[in-house]
Coordinates of C-alpha atoms and ligand atoms in Angstrom, one line a residue:
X259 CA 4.0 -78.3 52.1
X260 CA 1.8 -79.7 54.8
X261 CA -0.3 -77.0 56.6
X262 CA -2.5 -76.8 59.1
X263 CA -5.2 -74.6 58.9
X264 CA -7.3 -73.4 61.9
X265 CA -10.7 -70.6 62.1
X266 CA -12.6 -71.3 58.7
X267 CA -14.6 -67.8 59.6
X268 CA -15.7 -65.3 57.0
X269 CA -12.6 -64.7 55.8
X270 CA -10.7 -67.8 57.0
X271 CA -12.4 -69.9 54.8
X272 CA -11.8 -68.9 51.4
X273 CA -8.2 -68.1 52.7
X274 CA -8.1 -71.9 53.5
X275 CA -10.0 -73.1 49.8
X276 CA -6.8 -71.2 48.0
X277 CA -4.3 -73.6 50.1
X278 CA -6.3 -77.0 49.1
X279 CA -4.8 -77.9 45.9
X280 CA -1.5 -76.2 46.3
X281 CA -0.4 -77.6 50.1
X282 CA -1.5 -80.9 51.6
X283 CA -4.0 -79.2 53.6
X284 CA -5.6 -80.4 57.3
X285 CA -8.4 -78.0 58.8
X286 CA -9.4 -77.7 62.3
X287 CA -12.7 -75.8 63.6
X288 CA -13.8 -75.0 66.5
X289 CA -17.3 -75.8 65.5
X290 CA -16.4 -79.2 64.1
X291 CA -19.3 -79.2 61.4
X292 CA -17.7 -76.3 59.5
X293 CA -14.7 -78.1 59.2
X294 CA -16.0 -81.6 57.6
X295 CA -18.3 -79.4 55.6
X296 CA -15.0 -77.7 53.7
X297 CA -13.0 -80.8 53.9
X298 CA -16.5 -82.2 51.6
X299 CA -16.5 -79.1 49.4
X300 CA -12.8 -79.3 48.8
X301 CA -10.7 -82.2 47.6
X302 CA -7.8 -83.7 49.4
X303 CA -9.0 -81.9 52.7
X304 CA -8.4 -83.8 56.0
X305 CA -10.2 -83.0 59.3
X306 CA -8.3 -82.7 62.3
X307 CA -10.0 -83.7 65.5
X308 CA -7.9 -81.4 67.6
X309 CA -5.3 -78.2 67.3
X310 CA -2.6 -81.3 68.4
X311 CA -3.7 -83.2 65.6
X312 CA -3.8 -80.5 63.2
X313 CA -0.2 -79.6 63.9
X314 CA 1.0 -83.3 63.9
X315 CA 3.7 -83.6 61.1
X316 CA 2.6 -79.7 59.9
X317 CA 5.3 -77.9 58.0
X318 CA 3.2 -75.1 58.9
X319 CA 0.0 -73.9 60.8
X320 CA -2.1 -70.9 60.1
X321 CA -4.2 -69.4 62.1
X322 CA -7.4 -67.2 61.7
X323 CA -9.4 -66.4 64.9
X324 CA -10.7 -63.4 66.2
X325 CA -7.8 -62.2 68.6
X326 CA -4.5 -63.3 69.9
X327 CA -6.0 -64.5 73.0
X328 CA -7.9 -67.0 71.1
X329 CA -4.6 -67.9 69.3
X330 CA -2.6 -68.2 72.6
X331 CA -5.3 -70.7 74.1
X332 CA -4.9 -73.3 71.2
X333 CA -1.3 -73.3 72.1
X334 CA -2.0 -75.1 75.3
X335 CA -3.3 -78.3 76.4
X336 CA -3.2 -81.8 75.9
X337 CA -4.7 -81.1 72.8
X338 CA -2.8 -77.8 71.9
X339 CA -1.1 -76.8 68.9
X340 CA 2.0 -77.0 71.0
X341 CA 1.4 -80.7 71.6
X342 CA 1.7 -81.5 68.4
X343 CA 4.0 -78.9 66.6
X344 CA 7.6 -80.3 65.7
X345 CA 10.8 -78.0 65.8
X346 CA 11.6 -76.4 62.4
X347 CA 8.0 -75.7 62.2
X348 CA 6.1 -72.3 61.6
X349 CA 3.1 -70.6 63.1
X350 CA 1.4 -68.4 60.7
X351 CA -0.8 -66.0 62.3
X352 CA -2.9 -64.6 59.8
X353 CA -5.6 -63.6 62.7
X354 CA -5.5 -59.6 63.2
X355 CA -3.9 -59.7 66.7
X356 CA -2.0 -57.6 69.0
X357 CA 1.9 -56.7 68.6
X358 CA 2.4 -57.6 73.0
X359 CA 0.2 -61.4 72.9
X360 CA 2.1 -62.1 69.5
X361 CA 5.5 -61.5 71.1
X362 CA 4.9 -63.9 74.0
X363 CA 3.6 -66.4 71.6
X364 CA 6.9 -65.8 69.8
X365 CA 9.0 -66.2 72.4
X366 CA 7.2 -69.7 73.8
X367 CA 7.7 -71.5 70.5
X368 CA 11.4 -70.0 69.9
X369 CA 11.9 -72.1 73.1
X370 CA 11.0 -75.0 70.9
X371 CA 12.7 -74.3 67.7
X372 CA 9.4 -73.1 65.9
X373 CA 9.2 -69.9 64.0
X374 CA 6.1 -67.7 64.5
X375 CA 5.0 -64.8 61.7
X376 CA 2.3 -62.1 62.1
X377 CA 1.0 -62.2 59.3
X378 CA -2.4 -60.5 59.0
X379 CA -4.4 -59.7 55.9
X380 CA -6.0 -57.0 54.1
X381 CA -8.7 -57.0 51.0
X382 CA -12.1 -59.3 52.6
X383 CA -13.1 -62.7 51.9
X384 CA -13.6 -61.4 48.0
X385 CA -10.3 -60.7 47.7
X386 CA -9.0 -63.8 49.6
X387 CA -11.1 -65.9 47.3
X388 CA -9.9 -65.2 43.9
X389 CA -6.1 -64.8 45.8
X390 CA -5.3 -61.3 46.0
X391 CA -5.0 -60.8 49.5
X392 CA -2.2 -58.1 51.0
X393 CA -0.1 -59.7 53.8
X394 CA 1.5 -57.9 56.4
X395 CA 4.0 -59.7 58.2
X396 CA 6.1 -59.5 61.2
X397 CA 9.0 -62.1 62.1
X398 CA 12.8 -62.6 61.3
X399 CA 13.7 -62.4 57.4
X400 CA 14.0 -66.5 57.3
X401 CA 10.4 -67.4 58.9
X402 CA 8.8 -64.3 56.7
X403 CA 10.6 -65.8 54.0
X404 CA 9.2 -69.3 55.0
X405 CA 5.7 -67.9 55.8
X406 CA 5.4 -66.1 51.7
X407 CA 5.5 -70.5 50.3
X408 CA 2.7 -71.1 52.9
X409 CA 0.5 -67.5 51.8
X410 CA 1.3 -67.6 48.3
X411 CA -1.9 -69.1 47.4
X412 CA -3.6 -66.0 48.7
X413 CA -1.7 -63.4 48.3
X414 CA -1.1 -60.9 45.8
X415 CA 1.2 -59.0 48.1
X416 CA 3.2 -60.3 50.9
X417 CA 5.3 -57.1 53.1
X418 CA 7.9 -57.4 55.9
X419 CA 7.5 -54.6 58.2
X420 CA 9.7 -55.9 60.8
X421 CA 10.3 -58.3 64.0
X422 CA 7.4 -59.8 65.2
X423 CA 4.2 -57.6 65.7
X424 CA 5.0 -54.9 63.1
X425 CA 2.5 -57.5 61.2
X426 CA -0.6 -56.4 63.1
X427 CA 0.9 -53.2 64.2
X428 CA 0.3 -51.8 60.5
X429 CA -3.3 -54.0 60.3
X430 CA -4.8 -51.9 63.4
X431 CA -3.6 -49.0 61.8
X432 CA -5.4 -49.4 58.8
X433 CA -8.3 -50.5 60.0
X434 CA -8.7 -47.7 62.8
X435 CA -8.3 -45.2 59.4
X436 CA -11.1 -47.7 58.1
X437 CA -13.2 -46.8 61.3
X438 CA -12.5 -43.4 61.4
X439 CA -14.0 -43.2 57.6
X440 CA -16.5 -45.3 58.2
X441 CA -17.5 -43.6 61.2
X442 CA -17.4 -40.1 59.5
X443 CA -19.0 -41.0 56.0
X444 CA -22.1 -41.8 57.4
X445 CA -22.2 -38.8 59.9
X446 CA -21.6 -36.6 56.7
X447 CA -23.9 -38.2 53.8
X448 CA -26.3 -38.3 56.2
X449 CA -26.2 -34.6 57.0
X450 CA -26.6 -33.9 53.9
X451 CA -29.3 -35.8 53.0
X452 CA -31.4 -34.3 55.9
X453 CA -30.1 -31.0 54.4
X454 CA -31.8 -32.0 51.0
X455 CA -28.5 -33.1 48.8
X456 CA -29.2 -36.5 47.2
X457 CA -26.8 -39.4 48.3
X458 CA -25.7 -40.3 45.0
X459 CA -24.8 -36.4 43.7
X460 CA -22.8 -36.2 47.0
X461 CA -21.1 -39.4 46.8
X462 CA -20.1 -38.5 43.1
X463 CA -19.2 -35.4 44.3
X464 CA -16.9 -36.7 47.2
X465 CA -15.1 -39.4 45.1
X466 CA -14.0 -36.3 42.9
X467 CA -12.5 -33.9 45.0
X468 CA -10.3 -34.6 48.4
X469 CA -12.7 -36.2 50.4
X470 CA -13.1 -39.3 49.1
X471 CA -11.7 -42.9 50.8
X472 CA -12.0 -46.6 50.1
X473 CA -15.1 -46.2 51.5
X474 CA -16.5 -43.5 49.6
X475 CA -15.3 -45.3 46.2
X476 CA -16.3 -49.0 47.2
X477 CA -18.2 -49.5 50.4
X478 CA -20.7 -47.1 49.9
X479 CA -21.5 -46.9 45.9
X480 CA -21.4 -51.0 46.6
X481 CA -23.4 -51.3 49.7
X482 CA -25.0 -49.0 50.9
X483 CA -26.5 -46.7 47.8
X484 CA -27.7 -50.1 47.0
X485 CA -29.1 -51.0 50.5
X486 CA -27.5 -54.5 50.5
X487 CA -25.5 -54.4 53.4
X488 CA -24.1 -58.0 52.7
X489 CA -22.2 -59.2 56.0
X490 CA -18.6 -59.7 55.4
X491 CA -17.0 -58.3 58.3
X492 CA -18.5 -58.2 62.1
X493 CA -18.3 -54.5 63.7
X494 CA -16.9 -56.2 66.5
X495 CA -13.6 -57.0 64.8
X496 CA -13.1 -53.5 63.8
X497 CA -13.6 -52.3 67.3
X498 CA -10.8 -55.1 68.7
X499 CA -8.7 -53.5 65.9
X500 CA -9.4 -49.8 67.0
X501 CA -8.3 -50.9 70.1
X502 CA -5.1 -52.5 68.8
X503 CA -4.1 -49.6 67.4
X504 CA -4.6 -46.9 70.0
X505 CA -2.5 -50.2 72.1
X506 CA 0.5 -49.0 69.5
X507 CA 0.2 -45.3 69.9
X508 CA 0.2 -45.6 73.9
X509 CA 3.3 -48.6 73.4
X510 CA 4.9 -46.2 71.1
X511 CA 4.3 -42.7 73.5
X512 CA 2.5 -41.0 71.1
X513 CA -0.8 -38.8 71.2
X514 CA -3.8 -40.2 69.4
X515 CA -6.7 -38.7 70.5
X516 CA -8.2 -39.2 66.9
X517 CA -7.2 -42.8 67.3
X518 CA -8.7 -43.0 71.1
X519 CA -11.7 -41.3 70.2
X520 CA -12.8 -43.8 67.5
X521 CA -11.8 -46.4 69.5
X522 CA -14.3 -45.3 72.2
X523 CA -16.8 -45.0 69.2
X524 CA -16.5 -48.6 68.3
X525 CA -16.8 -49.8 71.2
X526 CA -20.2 -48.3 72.1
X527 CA -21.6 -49.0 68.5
X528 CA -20.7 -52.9 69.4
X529 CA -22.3 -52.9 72.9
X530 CA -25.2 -50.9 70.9
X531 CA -25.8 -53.1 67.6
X532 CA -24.4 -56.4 68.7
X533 CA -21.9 -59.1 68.7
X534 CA -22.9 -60.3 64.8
X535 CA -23.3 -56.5 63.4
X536 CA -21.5 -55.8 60.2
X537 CA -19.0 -53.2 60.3
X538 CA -21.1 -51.1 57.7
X539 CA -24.1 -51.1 60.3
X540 CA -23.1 -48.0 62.1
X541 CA -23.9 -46.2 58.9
X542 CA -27.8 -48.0 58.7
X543 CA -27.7 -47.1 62.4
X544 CA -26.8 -43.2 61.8
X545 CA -29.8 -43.9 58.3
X546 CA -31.9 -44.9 61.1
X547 CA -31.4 -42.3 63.6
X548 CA -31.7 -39.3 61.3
X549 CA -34.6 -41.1 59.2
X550 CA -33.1 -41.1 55.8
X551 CA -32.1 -43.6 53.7
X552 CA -29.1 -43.4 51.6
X553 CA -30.3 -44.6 48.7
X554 CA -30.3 -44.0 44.8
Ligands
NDP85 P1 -15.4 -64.9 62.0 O1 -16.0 -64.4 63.3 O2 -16.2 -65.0 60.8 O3 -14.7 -66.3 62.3 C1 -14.0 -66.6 63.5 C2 -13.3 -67.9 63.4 O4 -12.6 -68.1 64.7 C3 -14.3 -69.1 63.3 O5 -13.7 -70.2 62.7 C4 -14.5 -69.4 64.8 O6 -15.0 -70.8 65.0 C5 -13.1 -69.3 65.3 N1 -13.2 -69.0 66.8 C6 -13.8 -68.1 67.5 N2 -13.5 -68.2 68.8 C7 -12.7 -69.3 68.9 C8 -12.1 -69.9 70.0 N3 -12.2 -69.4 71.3 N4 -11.3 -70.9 69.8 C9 -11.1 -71.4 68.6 N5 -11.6 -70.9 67.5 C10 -12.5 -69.8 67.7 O7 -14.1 -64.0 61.8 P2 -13.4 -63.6 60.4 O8 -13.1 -64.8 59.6 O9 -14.1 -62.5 59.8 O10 -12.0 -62.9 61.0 C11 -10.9 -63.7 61.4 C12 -9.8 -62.8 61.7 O11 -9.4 -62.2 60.4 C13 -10.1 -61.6 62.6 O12 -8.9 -61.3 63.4 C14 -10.4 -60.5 61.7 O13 -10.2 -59.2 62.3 C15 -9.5 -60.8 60.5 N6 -9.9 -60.2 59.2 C16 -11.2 -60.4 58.8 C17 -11.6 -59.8 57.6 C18 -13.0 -60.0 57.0 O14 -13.3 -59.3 56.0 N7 -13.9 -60.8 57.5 C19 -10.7 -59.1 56.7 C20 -9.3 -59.0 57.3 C21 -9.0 -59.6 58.5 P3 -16.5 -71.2 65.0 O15 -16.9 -71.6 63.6 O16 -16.6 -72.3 66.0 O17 -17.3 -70.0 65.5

């Protein structure tokens, strides 16, 4: 297929190096250095000059930017995706965006015979490089169909949840559960390092009885017992996710004062640590605060 592919971030980029090789693949950047520095690392690789270009004669596009807002804005334009996008094409949005923007962008390029498919991803650029990415997507049954040729290269696991938006409905959820443990495994190992238990006892400890999450098992034992904090994924996407998701608990007229709370939370870590904080930060920041390192 010929795809498009637009946002080489942390994640976008190795998502992008699986599809070189399979798909005839054209990258757009916003920063155009990134771009012509992947289309050199990676053979085959053209550089579009603009989102019109990109989606010139494109089977498919995918996107990876922060937000939906960011996606919406390359619709438009002289140089806009829309510009340039044919009908019988499909917009892959493989940014973590928002179930209400997504619609509207749905609804726009139905108006032109192009498909559109939420279809965010779970598992980090690690995961995205060796392929094994999980891909929840929301759209009719024949663009999701459609979209799981164009992901394939990445994915390990590609889900229909429903129409479009159930996608990054189910991606905010998750990663407002990710916040939340986050957020309360470094309040808690923490605590009881000041209280004299060593991290590493409690951590084994935790990943043995009822207690324990992804973060607990990976993140921690990974990251921060070894103090190497490698940034992979900025705090400030997880607080737009947060967000998101207490967005689908108000859309859907339920209570979430869990959900709201962490939202909140996130939100005031960003404004605290920064637009380029990684979202295991907040646990160096609670380290810092108490004046104990988990370590060992
Ligand atoms: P990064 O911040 O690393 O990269 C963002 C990308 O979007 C860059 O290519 C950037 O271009 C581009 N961009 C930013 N603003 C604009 C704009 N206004 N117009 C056009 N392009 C823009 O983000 P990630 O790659 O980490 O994340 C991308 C998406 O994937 C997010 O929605 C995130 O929540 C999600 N995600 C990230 C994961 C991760 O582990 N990193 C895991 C799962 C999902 P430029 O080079 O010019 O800055």
């Amino acid at each position: 297929m010929k795809v498009g592919f637009a946002g080489l971030g942390a994640i976008g980029t190795p998502m992008a190096a699986r599809l070189a090789g399979v798909h005839e693949v054209r990258a757009w950047n916003r920063t155009a250095a990134r771009a012509a520095a992947f289309a050199a690392a990676h053979d085959g690789v053209h550089v579009s000059a603009t989102p019109r270009e990109l989606a010139d004669g494109a089977d498919a596009i995918v996107t990876c930017l922060p937000t939906s807002a960011e996606v919406e804005a390359l619709l438009d334009g002289e140089d806009g995706l829309l510009a340039g996008l044919r009908p019988g094409a499909l917009l892959v949005d493989c940014t973590s965006g928002d179930p209400v923007t997504s619609r509207r962008i749905a609804e726009r390029l139905q108006a032109r015979g192009i498909g559109f498919v939420d279809a965010p991803v779970s598992g980090g650029p690690p995961l995205a490089a060796t392929g094994q990415l999980t891909v929840m997507c929301g759209g009719s049954e024949a663009d999701v169909e459609r979209a799981r040729e164009v992901v394939a290269p990445f994915a390990a696991r590609v889900v229909r949840l429903g129409p479009v938006g159930a996608g990054h409905a189910m991606k905010a959820v998750n990663n407002a559960l990710l916040a939340v443990n986050i957020l309360a495994a470094g309040e808690g190992l923490v605590a009881l390092a000041r209280a004299g238990i060593a991290p590493r006892d409690a951590v084994e400890v935790l990943n043995a009885s009822s207690g324990r999450s992804f973060v607990t098992e990976v993140l921690v034992p990974e990251r921060v017992l070894t103090g190497t904090y490698p940034p992979l994924f900025r705090l400030a996407l997880l607080a737009k996710d947060a967000g998101i998701a207490h967005g689908v608990a108000a859309a859907a007229g339920t209570e979430d004062p869990v959900l709201a709370f962490v939202t909140a939370r996130c939100a005031e870590l960003r404004t605290l640590l920064g637009e380029a904080a990684d979202y295991l930060d907040p646990i160096r920041q609670a380290e810092q605060a108490a004046g104990v390192e988990l370590r060992g």
